[in-house]
């Protein structure tokens, strides 16, 4: 058996998989609000213990952990993790000692990409890209069947490619990042900006509300979703120009509303992509949803001990 962990700013996903990649145990726990690494690791320990108890087992061969940041080459340190305010911290030692397992760290979006590649929408697509659309925009690149991490583990930060000027600053401190145009935060901020400019008192609090306005035919909702879709297409065209993948999969919470914008997105991509002589990548929605990260981390952790 092997475990996968997906650490997010709000929740931590914990899964235990069997020898045929079947999910035997899955639990979501709250992320400790102090973001104290030791507290978070102890919470994970308890969740894994609960899983082992439920399954009547006591051994975990490997534990793969996805974190929202970059990790060291030997996969035992988090180099930087903006959302959790972590800088150069060792992570996983408590888990390794407690369960006698091999513990390894990965970027969370790369883990999710690997999950979709092994078990989900990117299966049989050895050169493919997952774009996760949530509060921000993340990317997981699969190149020749492996996660592509770049020279320093910082590749696939697709949300921070610069695509134009924007009216607010990205969490990374720069202006014009893709995720300030194509993410849940971007949709809410833009929609409320337009309401304000038109002296309307109505405000939205979530991307879901913007999508609802759009499907109801509200002019501002339609405009906001179209802007989101156009910029997402620009991001995808840039990814195609750089990587030439055979498939691009959209994951994250906003992919649940994919039926509202997917066809228009494909039209923009078809129109704007470069070499029209070659087939365009297939663009489709995630199959694993929020479990992609935890499953991918488990599979990467298992691969680390079998390679
Ligand atoms: Zn940025």
mmCIF file of C-alpha atoms and ligand atoms in Angstrom:
data_model
loop_
_atom_site.group_PDB
_atom_site.id
_atom_site.type_symbol
_atom_site.label_atom_id
_atom_site.label_comp_id
_atom_site.label_asym_id
_atom_site.label_seq_id
_atom_site.Cartn_x
_atom_site.Cartn_y
_atom_site.Cartn_z
ATOM 1 C CA UNK A 1 0.000 0.000 0.000
ATOM 2 C CA UNK A 2 1.118 3.531 -0.633
ATOM 3 C CA UNK A 3 -0.179 6.941 0.394
ATOM 4 C CA UNK A 4 -0.676 10.249 -1.366
ATOM 5 C CA UNK A 5 -1.010 13.618 0.338
ATOM 6 C CA UNK A 6 -2.158 16.872 -1.279
ATOM 7 C CA UNK A 7 -1.482 19.917 0.900
ATOM 8 C CA UNK A 8 -3.576 22.984 0.096
ATOM 9 C CA UNK A 9 -4.171 26.291 1.839
ATOM 10 C CA UNK A 10 -7.610 25.207 3.073
ATOM 11 C CA UNK A 11 -7.617 21.409 3.118
ATOM 12 C CA UNK A 12 -5.221 18.478 2.977
ATOM 13 C CA UNK A 13 -6.228 15.394 0.981
ATOM 14 C CA UNK A 14 -5.004 12.017 2.244
ATOM 15 C CA UNK A 15 -5.378 8.803 0.232
ATOM 16 C CA UNK A 16 -4.160 5.242 0.619
ATOM 17 C CA UNK A 17 -3.931 3.181 -2.563
ATOM 18 C CA UNK A 18 -3.625 -0.556 -3.074
ATOM 19 C CA UNK A 19 -1.320 -2.481 -5.399
ATOM 20 C CA UNK A 20 -3.636 -2.006 -8.404
ATOM 21 C CA UNK A 21 -3.908 1.763 -7.838
ATOM 22 C CA UNK A 22 -7.341 1.352 -6.273
ATOM 23 C CA UNK A 23 -8.294 3.949 -3.646
ATOM 24 C CA UNK A 24 -8.741 2.116 -0.342
ATOM 25 C CA UNK A 25 -9.036 5.173 1.882
ATOM 26 C CA UNK A 26 -9.625 8.871 1.230
ATOM 27 C CA UNK A 27 -10.069 11.700 3.682
ATOM 28 C CA UNK A 28 -9.948 15.481 3.573
ATOM 29 C CA UNK A 29 -8.786 17.316 6.672
ATOM 30 C CA UNK A 30 -8.583 21.048 7.404
ATOM 31 C CA UNK A 31 -5.183 22.653 6.945
ATOM 32 C CA UNK A 32 -3.912 23.917 10.306
ATOM 33 C CA UNK A 33 -4.627 27.645 10.145
ATOM 34 C CA UNK A 34 -1.244 28.622 11.597
ATOM 35 C CA UNK A 35 0.357 26.828 8.603
ATOM 36 C CA UNK A 36 2.864 25.409 11.101
ATOM 37 C CA UNK A 37 4.622 22.645 9.107
ATOM 38 C CA UNK A 38 5.004 20.357 12.126
ATOM 39 C CA UNK A 39 1.332 20.672 13.094
ATOM 40 C CA UNK A 40 0.297 19.944 9.503
ATOM 41 C CA UNK A 41 2.585 16.906 9.353
ATOM 42 C CA UNK A 42 1.200 15.578 12.651
ATOM 43 C CA UNK A 43 -2.373 16.044 11.352
ATOM 44 C CA UNK A 44 -1.390 14.031 8.259
ATOM 45 C CA UNK A 45 0.131 11.331 10.509
ATOM 46 C CA UNK A 46 -3.154 10.980 12.367
ATOM 47 C CA UNK A 47 -5.148 10.758 9.115
ATOM 48 C CA UNK A 48 -2.838 8.029 7.754
ATOM 49 C CA UNK A 49 -3.134 6.190 11.083
ATOM 50 C CA UNK A 50 -6.931 6.355 10.828
ATOM 51 C CA UNK A 51 -6.712 4.937 7.315
ATOM 52 C CA UNK A 52 -4.474 2.072 8.394
ATOM 53 C CA UNK A 53 -6.788 1.336 11.315
ATOM 54 C CA UNK A 54 -9.852 1.239 9.034
ATOM 55 C CA UNK A 55 -8.005 -1.061 6.631
ATOM 56 C CA UNK A 56 -6.608 -3.230 9.427
ATOM 57 C CA UNK A 57 -3.056 -2.723 8.157
ATOM 58 C CA UNK A 58 0.109 -1.257 9.616
ATOM 59 C CA UNK A 59 2.526 -0.718 6.742
ATOM 60 C CA UNK A 60 2.790 1.979 4.081
ATOM 61 C CA UNK A 61 5.599 1.466 1.562
ATOM 62 C CA UNK A 62 5.752 5.019 0.264
ATOM 63 C CA UNK A 63 4.230 8.441 0.851
ATOM 64 C CA UNK A 64 4.168 11.017 -1.957
ATOM 65 C CA UNK A 65 3.299 14.572 -0.937
ATOM 66 C CA UNK A 66 2.156 17.392 -3.223
ATOM 67 C CA UNK A 67 2.785 20.942 -1.968
ATOM 68 C CA UNK A 68 1.731 24.238 -3.580
ATOM 69 C CA UNK A 69 5.283 25.378 -4.272
ATOM 70 C CA UNK A 70 8.726 24.197 -5.341
ATOM 71 C CA UNK A 71 10.661 21.374 -3.692
ATOM 72 C CA UNK A 72 14.320 20.353 -3.462
ATOM 73 C CA UNK A 73 15.841 17.940 -5.975
ATOM 74 C CA UNK A 74 16.162 15.173 -3.387
ATOM 75 C CA UNK A 75 12.492 15.749 -2.486
ATOM 76 C CA UNK A 76 12.849 16.224 1.250
ATOM 77 C CA UNK A 77 12.591 20.025 1.531
ATOM 78 C CA UNK A 78 10.103 22.669 0.485
ATOM 79 C CA UNK A 79 12.164 25.474 -1.057
ATOM 80 C CA UNK A 80 9.347 28.002 -1.342
ATOM 81 C CA UNK A 81 5.621 27.846 -0.897
ATOM 82 C CA UNK A 82 3.944 31.262 -1.122
ATOM 83 C CA UNK A 83 0.411 30.262 -0.048
ATOM 84 C CA UNK A 84 1.615 28.645 3.181
ATOM 85 C CA UNK A 85 4.418 31.154 3.732
ATOM 86 C CA UNK A 86 7.001 28.329 3.878
ATOM 87 C CA UNK A 87 10.635 28.922 2.948
ATOM 88 C CA UNK A 88 13.284 26.196 2.973
ATOM 89 C CA UNK A 89 11.737 23.797 5.449
ATOM 90 C CA UNK A 90 12.302 20.076 5.874
ATOM 91 C CA UNK A 91 9.043 18.164 5.518
ATOM 92 C CA UNK A 92 8.215 14.468 5.780
ATOM 93 C CA UNK A 93 10.667 13.285 8.449
ATOM 94 C CA UNK A 94 7.949 12.698 11.048
ATOM 95 C CA UNK A 95 5.935 10.648 8.544
ATOM 96 C CA UNK A 96 9.007 8.671 7.453
ATOM 97 C CA UNK A 97 9.900 7.786 11.057
ATOM 98 C CA UNK A 98 6.348 7.028 12.109
ATOM 99 C CA UNK A 99 5.507 4.677 9.238
ATOM 100 C CA UNK A 100 8.968 3.560 8.098
ATOM 101 C CA UNK A 101 8.029 4.728 4.608
ATOM 102 C CA UNK A 102 9.959 6.408 1.837
ATOM 103 C CA UNK A 103 8.610 9.985 1.734
ATOM 104 C CA UNK A 104 9.045 12.269 -1.289
ATOM 105 C CA UNK A 105 7.817 15.778 -2.120
ATOM 106 C CA UNK A 106 6.426 17.124 -5.412
ATOM 107 C CA UNK A 107 4.738 20.238 -6.725
ATOM 108 C CA UNK A 108 0.978 19.830 -6.287
ATOM 109 C CA UNK A 109 -0.018 20.728 -9.862
ATOM 110 C CA UNK A 110 2.647 18.390 -11.275
ATOM 111 C CA UNK A 111 1.198 15.682 -9.017
ATOM 112 C CA UNK A 112 -2.300 16.417 -10.321
ATOM 113 C CA UNK A 113 -0.997 16.249 -13.899
ATOM 114 C CA UNK A 114 0.570 12.868 -13.172
ATOM 115 C CA UNK A 115 -2.676 11.658 -11.604
ATOM 116 C CA UNK A 116 -4.640 12.603 -14.734
ATOM 117 C CA UNK A 117 -1.926 10.996 -16.894
ATOM 118 C CA UNK A 118 -1.936 7.672 -15.049
ATOM 119 C CA UNK A 119 -5.605 7.359 -14.125
ATOM 120 C CA UNK A 120 -7.650 10.150 -15.710
ATOM 121 C CA UNK A 121 -8.237 12.318 -18.767
ATOM 122 C CA UNK A 122 -4.576 12.368 -19.903
ATOM 123 C CA UNK A 123 -4.191 8.574 -19.925
ATOM 124 C CA UNK A 124 -2.318 7.399 -23.056
ATOM 125 C CA UNK A 125 -1.215 11.007 -23.763
ATOM 126 C CA UNK A 126 2.522 11.013 -22.910
ATOM 127 C CA UNK A 127 2.875 14.693 -23.869
ATOM 128 C CA UNK A 128 0.047 16.537 -22.209
ATOM 129 C CA UNK A 129 -0.722 19.437 -19.903
ATOM 130 C CA UNK A 130 -3.135 19.881 -17.012
ATOM 131 C CA UNK A 131 -4.265 23.436 -16.278
ATOM 132 C CA UNK A 132 -5.951 23.736 -12.891
ATOM 133 C CA UNK A 133 -8.455 26.567 -12.651
ATOM 134 C CA UNK A 134 -9.269 27.492 -9.077
ATOM 135 C CA UNK A 135 -8.477 30.506 -6.915
ATOM 136 C CA UNK A 136 -5.367 30.749 -9.099
ATOM 137 C CA UNK A 137 -4.194 28.878 -12.199
ATOM 138 C CA UNK A 138 -1.746 25.983 -11.883
ATOM 139 C CA UNK A 139 -0.063 23.766 -14.426
ATOM 140 C CA UNK A 140 1.166 20.185 -14.575
ATOM 141 C CA UNK A 141 3.258 19.242 -17.594
ATOM 142 C CA UNK A 142 3.739 15.616 -18.652
ATOM 143 C CA UNK A 143 6.633 15.213 -21.071
ATOM 144 C CA UNK A 144 7.418 11.761 -22.470
ATOM 145 C CA UNK A 145 5.346 10.183 -19.666
ATOM 146 C CA UNK A 146 7.196 11.967 -16.840
ATOM 147 C CA UNK A 147 6.442 15.163 -14.942
ATOM 148 C CA UNK A 148 8.454 18.055 -16.355
ATOM 149 C CA UNK A 149 9.872 20.211 -13.561
ATOM 150 C CA UNK A 150 12.577 22.284 -15.260
ATOM 151 C CA UNK A 151 16.102 23.022 -14.019
ATOM 152 C CA UNK A 152 15.001 24.134 -10.539
ATOM 153 C CA UNK A 153 11.608 22.526 -10.112
ATOM 154 C CA UNK A 154 9.847 25.761 -11.043
ATOM 155 C CA UNK A 155 8.545 24.820 -14.501
ATOM 156 C CA UNK A 156 4.837 24.649 -15.274
ATOM 157 C CA UNK A 157 3.917 27.811 -13.342
ATOM 158 C CA UNK A 158 1.483 28.492 -16.158
ATOM 159 C CA UNK A 159 -0.581 30.954 -14.122
ATOM 160 C CA UNK A 160 2.350 33.348 -14.025
ATOM 161 C CA UNK A 161 3.047 33.658 -17.728
ATOM 162 C CA UNK A 162 2.518 37.309 -18.625
ATOM 163 C CA UNK A 163 -0.295 37.838 -21.106
ATOM 164 C CA UNK A 164 -1.058 41.569 -20.927
ATOM 165 C CA UNK A 165 -1.686 44.553 -18.676
ATOM 166 C CA UNK A 166 -4.266 44.139 -15.982
ATOM 167 C CA UNK A 167 -5.974 46.326 -13.394
ATOM 168 C CA UNK A 168 -4.667 44.502 -10.308
ATOM 169 C CA UNK A 169 -1.395 42.985 -9.120
ATOM 170 C CA UNK A 170 -0.878 39.219 -9.030
ATOM 171 C CA UNK A 171 -0.094 37.425 -5.751
ATOM 172 C CA UNK A 172 3.461 37.003 -7.086
ATOM 173 C CA UNK A 173 3.886 40.788 -7.093
ATOM 174 C CA UNK A 174 3.795 41.315 -10.851
ATOM 175 C CA UNK A 175 1.148 42.687 -13.198
ATOM 176 C CA UNK A 176 -0.314 40.819 -16.175
ATOM 177 C CA UNK A 177 -0.055 37.173 -15.065
ATOM 178 C CA UNK A 178 -2.471 34.745 -16.755
ATOM 179 C CA UNK A 179 -4.103 33.868 -13.434
ATOM 180 C CA UNK A 180 -5.187 37.492 -12.957
ATOM 181 C CA UNK A 181 -7.292 37.033 -16.134
ATOM 182 C CA UNK A 182 -8.261 33.360 -16.030
ATOM 183 C CA UNK A 183 -9.031 32.100 -12.518
ATOM 184 C CA UNK A 184 -11.810 32.268 -9.954
ATOM 185 C CA UNK A 185 -10.252 35.333 -8.331
ATOM 186 C CA UNK A 186 -9.924 37.023 -11.725
ATOM 187 C CA UNK A 187 -13.576 36.386 -12.622
ATOM 188 C CA UNK A 188 -14.845 37.832 -9.343
ATOM 189 C CA UNK A 189 -12.541 40.873 -9.391
ATOM 190 C CA UNK A 190 -13.318 41.754 -13.006
ATOM 191 C CA UNK A 191 -17.082 41.321 -12.627
ATOM 192 C CA UNK A 192 -17.191 43.504 -9.511
ATOM 193 C CA UNK A 193 -15.026 46.122 -11.228
ATOM 194 C CA UNK A 194 -17.547 46.396 -14.073
ATOM 195 C CA UNK A 195 -20.469 46.589 -11.625
ATOM 196 C CA UNK A 196 -18.659 49.388 -9.804
ATOM 197 C CA UNK A 197 -17.873 51.282 -13.017
ATOM 198 C CA UNK A 198 -21.543 51.125 -13.934
ATOM 199 C CA UNK A 199 -22.527 52.441 -10.488
ATOM 200 C CA UNK A 200 -24.376 49.236 -9.661
ATOM 201 C CA UNK A 201 -24.360 48.151 -6.021
ATOM 202 C CA UNK A 202 -24.547 44.406 -6.823
ATOM 203 C CA UNK A 203 -21.376 42.382 -6.121
ATOM 204 C CA UNK A 204 -20.456 38.726 -6.679
ATOM 205 C CA UNK A 205 -18.579 36.632 -4.126
ATOM 206 C CA UNK A 206 -17.593 33.586 -6.168
ATOM 207 C CA UNK A 207 -16.814 32.398 -9.685
ATOM 208 C CA UNK A 208 -19.925 30.216 -9.508
ATOM 209 C CA UNK A 209 -22.053 33.375 -9.196
ATOM 210 C CA UNK A 210 -20.392 34.856 -12.286
ATOM 211 C CA UNK A 211 -21.107 31.672 -14.266
ATOM 212 C CA UNK A 212 -24.717 31.779 -13.015
ATOM 213 C CA UNK A 213 -25.072 35.397 -14.198
ATOM 214 C CA UNK A 214 -23.672 34.333 -17.570
ATOM 215 C CA UNK A 215 -26.104 31.437 -18.024
ATOM 216 C CA UNK A 216 -28.962 33.762 -17.019
ATOM 217 C CA UNK A 217 -27.926 36.011 -19.917
ATOM 218 C CA UNK A 218 -26.800 38.912 -17.727
ATOM 219 C CA UNK A 219 -24.730 41.220 -19.940
ATOM 220 C CA UNK A 220 -21.929 41.726 -17.422
ATOM 221 C CA UNK A 221 -21.795 38.007 -16.591
ATOM 222 C CA UNK A 222 -21.549 37.120 -20.296
ATOM 223 C CA UNK A 223 -18.836 39.750 -20.797
ATOM 224 C CA UNK A 224 -16.822 38.523 -17.788
ATOM 225 C CA UNK A 225 -16.970 34.861 -18.845
ATOM 226 C CA UNK A 226 -16.000 35.773 -22.410
ATOM 227 C CA UNK A 227 -12.986 37.741 -21.152
ATOM 228 C CA UNK A 228 -11.993 34.785 -18.955
ATOM 229 C CA UNK A 229 -12.372 32.410 -21.928
ATOM 230 C CA UNK A 230 -10.361 34.607 -24.309
ATOM 231 C CA UNK A 231 -7.450 34.916 -21.901
ATOM 232 C CA UNK A 232 -7.528 31.212 -21.088
ATOM 233 C CA UNK A 233 -7.309 30.594 -24.851
ATOM 234 C CA UNK A 234 -4.314 32.969 -25.078
ATOM 235 C CA UNK A 235 -2.639 30.977 -22.290
ATOM 236 C CA UNK A 236 -3.394 27.701 -24.077
ATOM 237 C CA UNK A 237 -2.070 29.020 -27.407
ATOM 238 C CA UNK A 238 1.156 30.004 -25.592
ATOM 239 C CA UNK A 239 1.379 26.512 -24.075
ATOM 240 C CA UNK A 240 0.889 24.968 -27.542
ATOM 241 C CA UNK A 241 3.623 27.217 -28.988
ATOM 242 C CA UNK A 242 6.031 26.162 -26.231
ATOM 243 C CA UNK A 243 5.253 22.498 -25.635
ATOM 244 C CA UNK A 244 3.095 21.212 -28.540
ATOM 245 C CA UNK A 245 1.102 18.796 -26.354
ATOM 246 C CA UNK A 246 -1.351 16.259 -27.751
ATOM 247 C CA UNK A 247 -3.853 16.996 -25.010
ATOM 248 C CA UNK A 248 -4.705 19.833 -22.627
ATOM 249 C CA UNK A 249 -6.978 19.043 -19.703
ATOM 250 C CA UNK A 250 -8.747 21.626 -17.557
ATOM 251 C CA UNK A 251 -9.060 20.784 -13.868
ATOM 252 C CA UNK A 252 -9.770 22.619 -10.627
ATOM 253 C CA UNK A 253 -13.078 23.963 -9.336
ATOM 254 C CA UNK A 254 -13.816 26.095 -12.423
ATOM 255 C CA UNK A 255 -13.684 23.022 -14.671
ATOM 256 C CA UNK A 256 -16.995 21.999 -13.055
ATOM 257 C CA UNK A 257 -18.547 24.890 -15.030
ATOM 258 C CA UNK A 258 -16.620 23.879 -18.155
ATOM 259 C CA UNK A 259 -19.762 23.227 -20.211
ATOM 260 C CA UNK A 260 -20.389 27.001 -20.143
ATOM 261 C CA UNK A 261 -17.115 28.012 -21.831
ATOM 262 C CA UNK A 262 -15.409 24.912 -23.299
ATOM 263 C CA UNK A 263 -16.777 25.130 -26.860
ATOM 264 C CA UNK A 264 -16.015 28.858 -27.158
ATOM 265 C CA UNK A 265 -12.549 28.214 -25.719
ATOM 266 C CA UNK A 266 -11.851 25.609 -28.406
ATOM 267 C CA UNK A 267 -13.016 28.063 -31.105
ATOM 268 C CA UNK A 268 -10.609 30.759 -29.882
ATOM 269 C CA UNK A 269 -7.733 28.262 -29.686
ATOM 270 C CA UNK A 270 -8.444 26.948 -33.208
ATOM 271 C CA UNK A 271 -8.484 30.508 -34.522
ATOM 272 C CA UNK A 272 -5.346 31.751 -32.772
ATOM 273 C CA UNK A 273 -2.982 28.764 -32.777
ATOM 274 C CA UNK A 274 0.046 28.878 -35.053
ATOM 275 C CA UNK A 275 0.790 25.910 -37.375
ATOM 276 C CA UNK A 276 -2.652 24.989 -38.660
ATOM 277 C CA UNK A 277 -1.073 22.168 -40.708
ATOM 278 C CA UNK A 278 -0.728 20.015 -37.580
ATOM 279 C CA UNK A 279 -3.596 18.670 -35.494
ATOM 280 C CA UNK A 280 -4.629 20.850 -32.537
ATOM 281 C CA UNK A 281 -4.382 19.358 -29.066
ATOM 282 C CA UNK A 282 -7.518 17.767 -27.711
ATOM 283 C CA UNK A 283 -8.945 20.033 -24.990
ATOM 284 C CA UNK A 284 -11.142 18.396 -22.393
ATOM 285 C CA UNK A 285 -12.156 18.473 -18.742
ATOM 286 C CA UNK A 286 -10.522 16.640 -15.836
ATOM 287 C CA UNK A 287 -11.850 13.206 -14.886
ATOM 288 C CA UNK A 288 -10.351 12.923 -11.422
ATOM 289 C CA UNK A 289 -11.467 16.341 -10.149
ATOM 290 C CA UNK A 290 -10.072 17.291 -6.757
ATOM 291 C CA UNK A 291 -8.563 13.808 -6.267
ATOM 292 C CA UNK A 292 -6.074 14.235 -9.150
ATOM 293 C CA UNK A 293 -3.406 15.731 -6.868
ATOM 294 C CA UNK A 294 -3.604 13.182 -4.092
ATOM 295 C CA UNK A 295 -3.656 10.237 -6.524
ATOM 296 C CA UNK A 296 -0.776 11.640 -8.567
ATOM 297 C CA UNK A 297 1.301 12.225 -5.423
ATOM 298 C CA UNK A 298 0.668 8.626 -4.327
ATOM 299 C CA UNK A 299 1.736 7.276 -7.736
ATOM 300 C CA UNK A 300 4.854 9.484 -7.877
ATOM 301 C CA UNK A 301 5.806 8.342 -4.371
ATOM 302 C CA UNK A 302 5.395 4.715 -5.431
ATOM 303 C CA UNK A 303 7.420 5.254 -8.628
ATOM 304 C CA UNK A 304 10.200 6.774 -6.494
ATOM 305 C CA UNK A 305 10.742 3.479 -4.645
ATOM 306 C CA UNK A 306 10.340 1.235 -7.690
ATOM 307 C CA UNK A 307 12.762 3.119 -9.949
HETATM 308 ZN ZN1 LIG B 1 1.882 36.077 -11.000
#
